[in-house]
mmCIF file of N, CA and C in Angstrom:
data_model
loop_
_atom_site.group_PDB
_atom_site.id
_atom_site.type_symbol
_atom_site.label_atom_id
_atom_site.label_comp_id
_atom_site.label_asym_id
_atom_site.label_seq_id
_atom_site.Cartn_x
_atom_site.Cartn_y
_atom_site.Cartn_z
ATOM 1 N N UNK A 30 59.414 86.110 49.861
ATOM 2 C CA UNK A 30 59.572 86.897 49.654
ATOM 3 C C UNK A 30 59.395 87.389 50.870
ATOM 4 N N UNK A 31 60.730 87.821 51.640
ATOM 5 C CA UNK A 31 60.841 88.159 53.015
ATOM 6 C C UNK A 31 59.925 90.044 53.623
ATOM 7 N N UNK A 32 58.789 90.364 54.302
ATOM 8 C CA UNK A 32 58.325 91.495 54.535
ATOM 9 C C UNK A 32 58.923 91.930 55.791
ATOM 10 N N UNK A 33 59.578 93.059 55.924
ATOM 11 C CA UNK A 33 59.331 93.240 57.203
ATOM 12 C C UNK A 33 58.402 94.484 57.579
ATOM 13 N N UNK A 34 58.314 94.905 58.431
ATOM 14 C CA UNK A 34 56.725 96.112 58.897
ATOM 15 C C UNK A 34 57.968 95.984 60.519
ATOM 16 N N UNK A 35 58.363 97.685 60.826
ATOM 17 C CA UNK A 35 58.251 97.945 61.751
ATOM 18 C C UNK A 35 57.513 98.630 62.761
ATOM 19 N N UNK A 36 57.887 99.242 63.952
ATOM 20 C CA UNK A 36 57.592 99.952 64.714
ATOM 21 C C UNK A 36 57.978 100.204 66.313
ATOM 22 N N UNK A 37 57.748 101.272 67.016
ATOM 23 C CA UNK A 37 57.618 101.709 68.375
ATOM 24 C C UNK A 37 58.546 102.832 68.336
ATOM 25 N N UNK A 38 58.886 103.652 66.987
ATOM 26 C CA UNK A 38 59.926 104.886 67.140
ATOM 27 C C UNK A 38 59.679 106.543 67.329
ATOM 28 N N UNK A 39 59.743 106.896 68.252
ATOM 29 C CA UNK A 39 59.360 108.687 68.530
ATOM 30 C C UNK A 39 60.055 109.073 68.562
ATOM 31 N N UNK A 40 59.911 109.643 70.031
ATOM 32 C CA UNK A 40 60.809 111.289 70.939
ATOM 33 C C UNK A 40 61.344 110.595 72.537
ATOM 34 N N UNK A 41 62.216 111.046 73.307
ATOM 35 C CA UNK A 41 62.231 110.783 73.940
ATOM 36 C C UNK A 41 62.682 111.590 74.647
ATOM 37 N N UNK A 42 63.940 111.638 75.953
ATOM 38 C CA UNK A 42 64.404 111.968 76.612
ATOM 39 C C UNK A 42 66.098 112.011 77.094
ATOM 40 N N UNK A 43 66.977 112.109 76.975
ATOM 41 C CA UNK A 43 68.647 111.562 77.673
ATOM 42 C C UNK A 43 67.189 110.886 78.596
ATOM 43 N N UNK A 44 68.312 109.600 78.266
ATOM 44 C CA UNK A 44 68.176 109.215 79.837
ATOM 45 C C UNK A 44 67.307 107.584 79.399
ATOM 46 N N UNK A 45 66.198 108.425 78.768
ATOM 47 C CA UNK A 45 64.976 108.005 78.632
ATOM 48 C C UNK A 45 65.173 106.061 77.554
ATOM 49 N N UNK A 46 63.796 105.682 77.901
ATOM 50 C CA UNK A 46 63.403 104.428 76.719
ATOM 51 C C UNK A 46 62.580 104.027 76.137
ATOM 52 N N UNK A 47 63.168 104.025 74.581
ATOM 53 C CA UNK A 47 62.204 102.668 74.220
ATOM 54 C C UNK A 47 61.993 101.503 73.554
ATOM 55 N N UNK A 48 61.300 100.871 72.871
ATOM 56 C CA UNK A 48 61.322 100.006 72.320
ATOM 57 C C UNK A 48 61.284 99.694 70.653
ATOM 58 N N UNK A 49 62.545 98.560 70.270
ATOM 59 C CA UNK A 49 61.248 99.118 68.654
ATOM 60 C C UNK A 49 60.345 97.916 67.990
ATOM 61 N N UNK A 50 59.879 97.706 67.665
ATOM 62 C CA UNK A 50 59.365 95.814 66.807
ATOM 63 C C UNK A 50 59.792 95.956 65.187
ATOM 64 N N UNK A 51 59.888 95.118 64.826
ATOM 65 C CA UNK A 51 59.567 94.111 63.460
ATOM 66 C C UNK A 51 59.241 93.109 63.069
ATOM 67 N N UNK A 52 57.736 93.309 62.769
ATOM 68 C CA UNK A 52 56.978 92.391 62.799
ATOM 69 C C UNK A 52 57.419 91.232 60.784
ATOM 70 N N UNK A 53 57.894 90.208 61.129
ATOM 71 C CA UNK A 53 57.905 89.883 59.981
ATOM 72 C C UNK A 53 57.189 88.568 59.353
ATOM 73 N N UNK A 54 56.700 89.403 57.571
ATOM 74 C CA UNK A 54 56.385 87.802 57.339
ATOM 75 C C UNK A 54 56.557 87.648 55.735
ATOM 76 N N UNK A 55 55.581 86.274 54.953
ATOM 77 C CA UNK A 55 55.955 85.872 54.079
ATOM 78 C C UNK A 55 57.749 85.223 54.258
ATOM 79 N N UNK A 56 57.576 85.080 54.885
ATOM 80 C CA UNK A 56 59.104 83.570 54.975
ATOM 81 C C UNK A 56 59.242 83.307 56.411
ATOM 82 N N UNK A 57 59.991 82.258 56.176
ATOM 83 C CA UNK A 57 60.310 80.997 57.851
ATOM 84 C C UNK A 57 61.292 82.168 58.640
ATOM 85 N N UNK A 58 60.299 82.722 59.941
ATOM 86 C CA UNK A 58 61.391 83.935 60.416
ATOM 87 C C UNK A 58 62.047 83.483 61.408
ATOM 88 N N UNK A 59 62.829 82.129 61.173
ATOM 89 C CA UNK A 59 63.542 81.368 62.484
ATOM 90 C C UNK A 59 64.696 81.077 60.798
ATOM 91 N N UNK A 60 64.511 81.470 59.393
ATOM 92 C CA UNK A 60 65.869 80.971 58.930
ATOM 93 C C UNK A 60 67.137 81.645 59.434
ATOM 94 N N UNK A 61 66.278 83.076 59.948
ATOM 95 C CA UNK A 61 67.132 84.250 59.373
ATOM 96 C C UNK A 61 67.290 84.671 60.689
ATOM 97 N N UNK A 62 69.245 85.168 60.548
ATOM 98 C CA UNK A 62 69.682 86.295 61.678
ATOM 99 C C UNK A 62 69.342 87.517 60.828
ATOM 100 N N UNK A 63 68.769 87.993 63.047
ATOM 101 C CA UNK A 63 67.845 89.704 62.538
ATOM 102 C C UNK A 63 68.299 90.827 62.762
ATOM 103 N N UNK A 64 69.266 91.696 62.000
ATOM 104 C CA UNK A 64 70.316 92.791 62.773
ATOM 105 C C UNK A 64 68.987 93.878 62.567
ATOM 106 N N UNK A 65 70.190 94.900 63.671
ATOM 107 C CA UNK A 65 68.968 96.798 63.761
ATOM 108 C C UNK A 65 70.750 97.028 63.299
ATOM 109 N N UNK A 66 70.096 98.434 62.599
ATOM 110 C CA UNK A 66 70.627 98.893 62.180
ATOM 111 C C UNK A 66 70.093 101.042 61.953
ATOM 112 N N UNK A 67 71.291 101.987 61.874
ATOM 113 C CA UNK A 67 71.030 102.781 61.970
ATOM 114 C C UNK A 67 71.099 104.049 61.614
ATOM 115 N N UNK A 68 70.839 105.147 61.245
ATOM 116 C CA UNK A 68 71.375 106.500 59.510
ATOM 117 C C UNK A 68 70.499 107.504 60.086
ATOM 118 N N UNK A 69 71.616 108.286 59.751
ATOM 119 C CA UNK A 69 72.000 109.464 60.541
ATOM 120 C C UNK A 69 72.433 110.087 59.360
ATOM 121 N N UNK A 70 71.371 111.961 58.507
ATOM 122 C CA UNK A 70 71.961 112.610 56.858
ATOM 123 C C UNK A 70 73.930 112.269 57.144
ATOM 124 N N UNK A 71 74.139 112.443 55.573
ATOM 125 C CA UNK A 71 75.586 112.187 56.147
ATOM 126 C C UNK A 71 76.635 111.114 56.151
ATOM 127 N N UNK A 72 75.737 110.040 57.224
ATOM 128 C CA UNK A 72 76.675 109.077 57.375
ATOM 129 C C UNK A 72 76.209 107.817 57.154
ATOM 130 N N UNK A 73 77.087 106.670 57.023
ATOM 131 C CA UNK A 73 77.099 105.538 56.741
ATOM 132 C C UNK A 73 75.927 104.674 57.418
ATOM 133 N N UNK A 74 74.771 103.825 56.887
ATOM 134 C CA UNK A 74 73.942 102.965 57.806
ATOM 135 C C UNK A 74 75.353 102.128 59.475
ATOM 136 N N UNK A 75 75.565 101.884 60.260
ATOM 137 C CA UNK A 75 75.681 102.010 61.350
ATOM 138 C C UNK A 75 74.883 100.764 61.800
ATOM 139 N N UNK A 76 75.880 99.880 61.959
ATOM 140 C CA UNK A 76 76.025 98.425 62.803
ATOM 141 C C UNK A 76 75.195 98.258 64.345
ATOM 142 N N UNK A 77 73.444 98.325 64.219
ATOM 143 C CA UNK A 77 73.661 98.306 66.043
ATOM 144 C C UNK A 77 74.011 97.004 66.636
ATOM 145 N N UNK A 78 73.573 95.774 66.251
ATOM 146 C CA UNK A 78 73.614 94.831 66.618
ATOM 147 C C UNK A 78 72.801 93.512 65.437
ATOM 148 N N UNK A 79 72.262 92.400 66.232
ATOM 149 C CA UNK A 79 71.777 91.672 65.213
ATOM 150 C C UNK A 79 71.591 90.195 66.420
ATOM 151 N N UNK A 80 70.899 89.074 65.885
ATOM 152 C CA UNK A 80 70.750 88.235 67.526
ATOM 153 C C UNK A 80 70.438 87.357 65.689
ATOM 154 N N UNK A 81 71.247 86.561 66.077
ATOM 155 C CA UNK A 81 71.252 84.973 65.858
ATOM 156 C C UNK A 81 69.442 83.934 65.558
ATOM 157 N N UNK A 82 69.472 82.795 64.317
ATOM 158 C CA UNK A 82 68.818 82.691 64.323
ATOM 159 C C UNK A 82 67.394 82.026 64.846
ATOM 160 N N UNK A 83 68.340 81.646 66.313
ATOM 161 C CA UNK A 83 67.529 80.964 67.315
ATOM 162 C C UNK A 83 67.197 81.956 68.463
ATOM 163 N N UNK A 84 67.975 83.148 68.796
ATOM 164 C CA UNK A 84 68.365 84.154 69.429
ATOM 165 C C UNK A 84 68.925 83.075 70.956
ATOM 166 N N UNK A 85 69.976 82.808 70.550
ATOM 167 C CA UNK A 85 71.108 82.152 71.391
ATOM 168 C C UNK A 85 72.196 83.240 71.349
ATOM 169 N N UNK A 86 72.295 83.763 69.797
ATOM 170 C CA UNK A 86 73.949 84.319 70.511
ATOM 171 C C UNK A 86 72.628 85.995 69.547
ATOM 172 N N UNK A 87 74.165 86.469 70.420
ATOM 173 C CA UNK A 87 73.497 88.074 70.109
ATOM 174 C C UNK A 87 74.926 88.351 69.382
ATOM 175 N N UNK A 88 75.038 89.501 69.319
ATOM 176 C CA UNK A 88 76.199 90.910 69.389
ATOM 177 C C UNK A 88 76.178 92.368 68.668
ATOM 178 N N UNK A 89 77.157 92.768 69.616
ATOM 179 C CA UNK A 89 76.288 94.486 69.742
ATOM 180 C C UNK A 89 77.467 95.129 68.728
ATOM 181 N N UNK A 90 77.539 96.123 69.077
ATOM 182 C CA UNK A 90 78.523 97.356 68.271
ATOM 183 C C UNK A 90 78.694 98.297 69.845
ATOM 184 N N UNK A 91 80.385 98.572 69.668
ATOM 185 C CA UNK A 91 80.627 98.814 71.035
ATOM 186 C C UNK A 91 80.232 100.216 71.727
ATOM 187 N N UNK A 92 79.259 101.070 70.679
ATOM 188 C CA UNK A 92 78.526 102.485 70.895
ATOM 189 C C UNK A 92 76.609 102.354 71.790
ATOM 190 N N UNK A 93 76.117 100.581 71.411
ATOM 191 C CA UNK A 93 75.224 100.651 72.143
ATOM 192 C C UNK A 93 75.691 99.574 73.131
ATOM 193 N N UNK A 94 76.514 99.096 73.572
ATOM 194 C CA UNK A 94 76.617 97.239 74.383
ATOM 195 C C UNK A 94 76.551 98.053 75.928
ATOM 196 N N UNK A 95 75.153 97.123 76.413
ATOM 197 C CA UNK A 95 75.564 97.886 77.830
ATOM 198 C C UNK A 95 74.111 98.514 77.640
ATOM 199 N N UNK A 96 73.653 98.966 77.003
ATOM 200 C CA UNK A 96 72.347 100.292 77.425
ATOM 201 C C UNK A 96 71.482 99.518 76.175
ATOM 202 N N UNK A 97 72.120 98.517 74.480
ATOM 203 C CA UNK A 97 70.502 98.454 74.525
ATOM 204 C C UNK A 97 70.894 96.696 74.255
ATOM 205 N N UNK A 98 69.702 96.291 74.215
ATOM 206 C CA UNK A 98 69.086 94.484 74.676
ATOM 207 C C UNK A 98 68.300 94.074 72.978
ATOM 208 N N UNK A 99 69.413 93.030 71.473
ATOM 209 C CA UNK A 99 67.530 92.852 70.935
ATOM 210 C C UNK A 99 67.694 90.779 71.140
ATOM 211 N N UNK A 100 65.840 90.950 71.211
ATOM 212 C CA UNK A 100 65.350 89.254 71.786
ATOM 213 C C UNK A 100 65.004 88.999 70.082
ATOM 214 N N UNK A 101 64.751 88.090 70.583
ATOM 215 C CA UNK A 101 63.941 87.899 69.330
ATOM 216 C C UNK A 101 62.390 86.551 69.851
ATOM 217 N N UNK A 102 61.095 87.336 69.386
ATOM 218 C CA UNK A 102 60.426 85.357 69.958
ATOM 219 C C UNK A 102 59.946 85.241 68.498
ATOM 220 N N UNK A 103 60.161 83.611 67.971
ATOM 221 C CA UNK A 103 59.914 83.329 67.036
ATOM 222 C C UNK A 103 58.734 82.822 66.873
ATOM 223 N N UNK A 104 57.596 82.665 68.089
ATOM 224 C CA UNK A 104 56.337 81.989 67.354
ATOM 225 C C UNK A 104 55.365 82.952 66.964
ATOM 226 N N UNK A 105 55.778 84.926 67.555
ATOM 227 C CA UNK A 105 55.677 86.033 67.323
ATOM 228 C C UNK A 105 56.008 86.143 65.682
ATOM 229 N N UNK A 106 57.047 85.912 65.037
ATOM 230 C CA UNK A 106 57.933 86.329 63.652
ATOM 231 C C UNK A 106 58.193 87.521 64.001
ATOM 232 N N UNK A 107 58.478 88.062 65.758
ATOM 233 C CA UNK A 107 59.600 89.425 66.065
ATOM 234 C C UNK A 107 60.171 89.809 66.335
ATOM 235 N N UNK A 108 61.538 90.927 65.763
ATOM 236 C CA UNK A 108 62.801 90.864 66.345
ATOM 237 C C UNK A 108 62.614 92.058 67.454
ATOM 238 N N UNK A 109 62.914 92.544 68.011
ATOM 239 C CA UNK A 109 62.619 94.150 69.303
ATOM 240 C C UNK A 109 64.619 94.119 69.331
ATOM 241 N N UNK A 110 63.684 95.542 69.187
ATOM 242 C CA UNK A 110 65.116 96.731 70.168
ATOM 243 C C UNK A 110 64.966 97.299 70.712
ATOM 244 N N UNK A 111 65.955 96.639 72.530
ATOM 245 C CA UNK A 111 65.091 97.005 73.913
ATOM 246 C C UNK A 111 66.522 98.584 73.951
ATOM 247 N N UNK A 112 65.632 99.590 73.876
ATOM 248 C CA UNK A 112 67.041 100.750 74.569
ATOM 249 C C UNK A 112 66.844 101.190 75.676
ATOM 250 N N UNK A 113 68.259 101.802 76.272
ATOM 251 C CA UNK A 113 68.306 102.069 77.692
ATOM 252 C C UNK A 113 69.261 102.993 77.572
ATOM 253 N N UNK A 114 69.199 103.759 77.969
ATOM 254 C CA UNK A 114 69.550 104.856 78.780
ATOM 255 C C UNK A 114 70.055 105.692 77.046
ATOM 256 N N UNK A 115 69.333 106.363 76.704
ATOM 257 C CA UNK A 115 69.998 107.270 75.524
ATOM 258 C C UNK A 115 70.522 108.337 75.782
ATOM 259 N N UNK A 116 70.986 108.322 74.649
ATOM 260 C CA UNK A 116 71.259 109.180 74.146
ATOM 261 C C UNK A 116 71.625 110.389 73.400
ATOM 262 N N UNK A 117 72.203 111.638 73.591
ATOM 263 C CA UNK A 117 71.232 112.207 71.618
ATOM 264 C C UNK A 117 71.922 111.938 70.398
ATOM 265 N N UNK A 118 73.359 111.241 70.800
ATOM 266 C CA UNK A 118 73.637 111.278 69.492
ATOM 267 C C UNK A 118 72.816 109.202 69.457
ATOM 268 N N UNK A 119 72.597 108.785 70.576
ATOM 269 C CA UNK A 119 71.332 108.079 69.565
ATOM 270 C C UNK A 119 70.177 107.954 68.282
ATOM 271 N N UNK A 120 69.888 109.523 67.997
ATOM 272 C CA UNK A 120 69.342 110.037 66.778
ATOM 273 C C UNK A 120 69.527 109.095 65.219
ATOM 274 N N UNK A 121 68.808 108.594 64.528
ATOM 275 C CA UNK A 121 68.582 108.014 64.165
ATOM 276 C C UNK A 121 67.684 107.383 63.799
ATOM 277 N N UNK A 122 67.289 107.342 62.260
ATOM 278 C CA UNK A 122 66.801 106.210 61.749
ATOM 279 C C UNK A 122 66.739 104.772 61.747
ATOM 280 N N UNK A 123 65.793 103.712 62.054
ATOM 281 C CA UNK A 123 66.361 102.857 62.630
ATOM 282 C C UNK A 123 66.175 101.547 61.681
ATOM 283 N N UNK A 124 67.050 100.651 61.345
ATOM 284 C CA UNK A 124 66.098 99.624 60.745
ATOM 285 C C UNK A 124 66.301 98.785 60.559
ATOM 286 N N UNK A 125 65.499 97.387 60.413
ATOM 287 C CA UNK A 125 65.865 96.570 60.930
ATOM 288 C C UNK A 125 65.729 95.196 59.468
ATOM 289 N N UNK A 126 66.209 94.062 59.596
ATOM 290 C CA UNK A 126 67.199 93.503 58.120
ATOM 291 C C UNK A 126 67.337 91.979 58.445
ATOM 292 N N UNK A 127 66.720 91.311 57.797
ATOM 293 C CA UNK A 127 66.841 89.859 57.899
ATOM 294 C C UNK A 127 68.288 88.983 57.293
ATOM 295 N N UNK A 128 68.968 87.977 57.826
ATOM 296 C CA UNK A 128 70.093 87.984 56.786
ATOM 297 C C UNK A 128 70.630 86.903 56.989
ATOM 298 N N UNK A 129 70.031 86.006 55.394
ATOM 299 C CA UNK A 129 70.062 84.444 55.668
ATOM 300 C C UNK A 129 71.862 83.833 55.846
ATOM 301 N N UNK A 130 73.017 84.042 55.913
ATOM 302 C CA UNK A 130 73.980 83.589 55.988
ATOM 303 C C UNK A 130 73.462 82.748 56.245
ATOM 304 N N UNK A 131 75.342 82.328 56.731
ATOM 305 C CA UNK A 131 75.007 81.160 57.832
ATOM 306 C C UNK A 131 76.176 81.520 59.868
ATOM 307 N N UNK A 132 76.533 82.977 59.138
ATOM 308 C CA UNK A 132 77.259 83.278 60.958
ATOM 309 C C UNK A 132 76.729 84.674 60.390
ATOM 310 N N UNK A 133 76.539 85.345 61.946
ATOM 311 C CA UNK A 133 75.673 87.393 62.176
ATOM 312 C C UNK A 133 76.447 87.637 61.253
ATOM 313 N N UNK A 134 75.987 88.749 60.523
ATOM 314 C CA UNK A 134 77.595 90.093 59.975
ATOM 315 C C UNK A 134 77.214 91.244 60.263
ATOM 316 N N UNK A 135 77.949 91.839 60.726
ATOM 317 C CA UNK A 135 78.463 93.465 61.096
ATOM 318 C C UNK A 135 78.041 94.505 59.870
ATOM 319 N N UNK A 136 77.907 93.499 58.852
ATOM 320 C CA UNK A 136 77.713 94.998 57.529
ATOM 321 C C UNK A 136 76.754 95.599 57.069
ATOM 322 N N UNK A 137 75.530 95.806 56.682
ATOM 323 C CA UNK A 137 74.316 96.082 55.585
ATOM 324 C C UNK A 137 74.773 94.915 54.148
ATOM 325 N N UNK A 138 75.292 95.079 53.757
ATOM 326 C CA UNK A 138 75.676 94.992 51.962
ATOM 327 C C UNK A 138 75.378 92.909 52.878
ATOM 328 N N UNK A 139 75.443 92.381 54.008
ATOM 329 C CA UNK A 139 74.809 90.997 53.730
ATOM 330 C C UNK A 139 74.102 90.907 54.107
ATOM 331 N N UNK A 140 72.453 91.896 54.593
ATOM 332 C CA UNK A 140 71.596 91.630 54.826
ATOM 333 C C UNK A 140 70.942 91.367 53.468
ATOM 334 N N UNK A 141 69.414 90.772 53.864
ATOM 335 C CA UNK A 141 69.007 90.109 52.103
ATOM 336 C C UNK A 141 67.736 91.258 52.320
ATOM 337 N N UNK A 142 66.913 91.298 53.479
ATOM 338 C CA UNK A 142 65.517 91.784 53.519
ATOM 339 C C UNK A 142 65.241 93.189 54.232
ATOM 340 N N UNK A 143 64.348 94.286 53.930
ATOM 341 C CA UNK A 143 65.155 96.126 55.409
ATOM 342 C C UNK A 143 63.387 96.302 55.727
ATOM 343 N N UNK A 144 63.543 96.668 56.747
ATOM 344 C CA UNK A 144 62.605 97.308 57.144
ATOM 345 C C UNK A 144 62.204 98.054 56.263
ATOM 346 N N UNK A 145 60.892 99.396 57.102
ATOM 347 C CA UNK A 145 60.032 100.882 55.948
ATOM 348 C C UNK A 145 61.788 101.757 57.069
ATOM 349 N N UNK A 146 62.492 101.523 57.932
ATOM 350 C CA UNK A 146 62.671 102.560 58.472
ATOM 351 C C UNK A 146 61.990 103.196 59.788
ATOM 352 N N UNK A 147 62.402 103.557 61.187
ATOM 353 C CA UNK A 147 61.754 104.520 62.148
ATOM 354 C C UNK A 147 62.579 105.577 62.498
ATOM 355 N N UNK A 148 61.824 106.693 62.749
ATOM 356 C CA UNK A 148 62.698 107.873 62.885
ATOM 357 C C UNK A 148 62.873 107.488 64.892
ATOM 358 N N UNK A 149 64.148 107.614 65.197
ATOM 359 C CA UNK A 149 64.024 107.778 66.763
ATOM 360 C C UNK A 149 64.797 109.005 66.784
ATOM 361 N N UNK A 150 64.138 109.654 68.401
ATOM 362 C CA UNK A 150 64.564 110.822 68.238
ATOM 363 C C UNK A 150 64.482 111.468 69.829
ATOM 364 N N UNK A 151 66.271 111.526 69.849
ATOM 365 C CA UNK A 151 66.389 112.042 72.087
ATOM 366 C C UNK A 151 67.068 112.798 72.041
ATOM 367 N N UNK A 152 66.222 113.461 72.936
ATOM 368 C CA UNK A 152 66.441 114.875 72.869
ATOM 369 C C UNK A 152 66.974 115.528 74.772
ATOM 370 N N UNK A 153 67.924 116.676 74.582
ATOM 371 C CA UNK A 153 68.415 117.224 75.007
ATOM 372 C C UNK A 153 68.244 117.469 76.619
#
């Protein structure tokens, strides 16, 4: 079983930056594609982006492309979400997730393990 522990959430002003971290344990980290999702009350969980097992490929939603960057350090069993140029509409609970599939998926149902979620609030 894989455990994912997140850190780095908080409150920032519009235009600011924030970095989220997701530390994995209990499994072989490099076996998993790692994704980030976000959710607000009353809405479905939204795909933010993902990174492949080796870190060689990334995928982003159109809403964050050019502003957010996903990276991973397999030696530290950690995946990161760097968020720049934040907007109030980025406010959400952000969760990391691990996927053992052969390809990067953008739907939550394909992911096997989830972090606890962390609140990101962007003020105007």
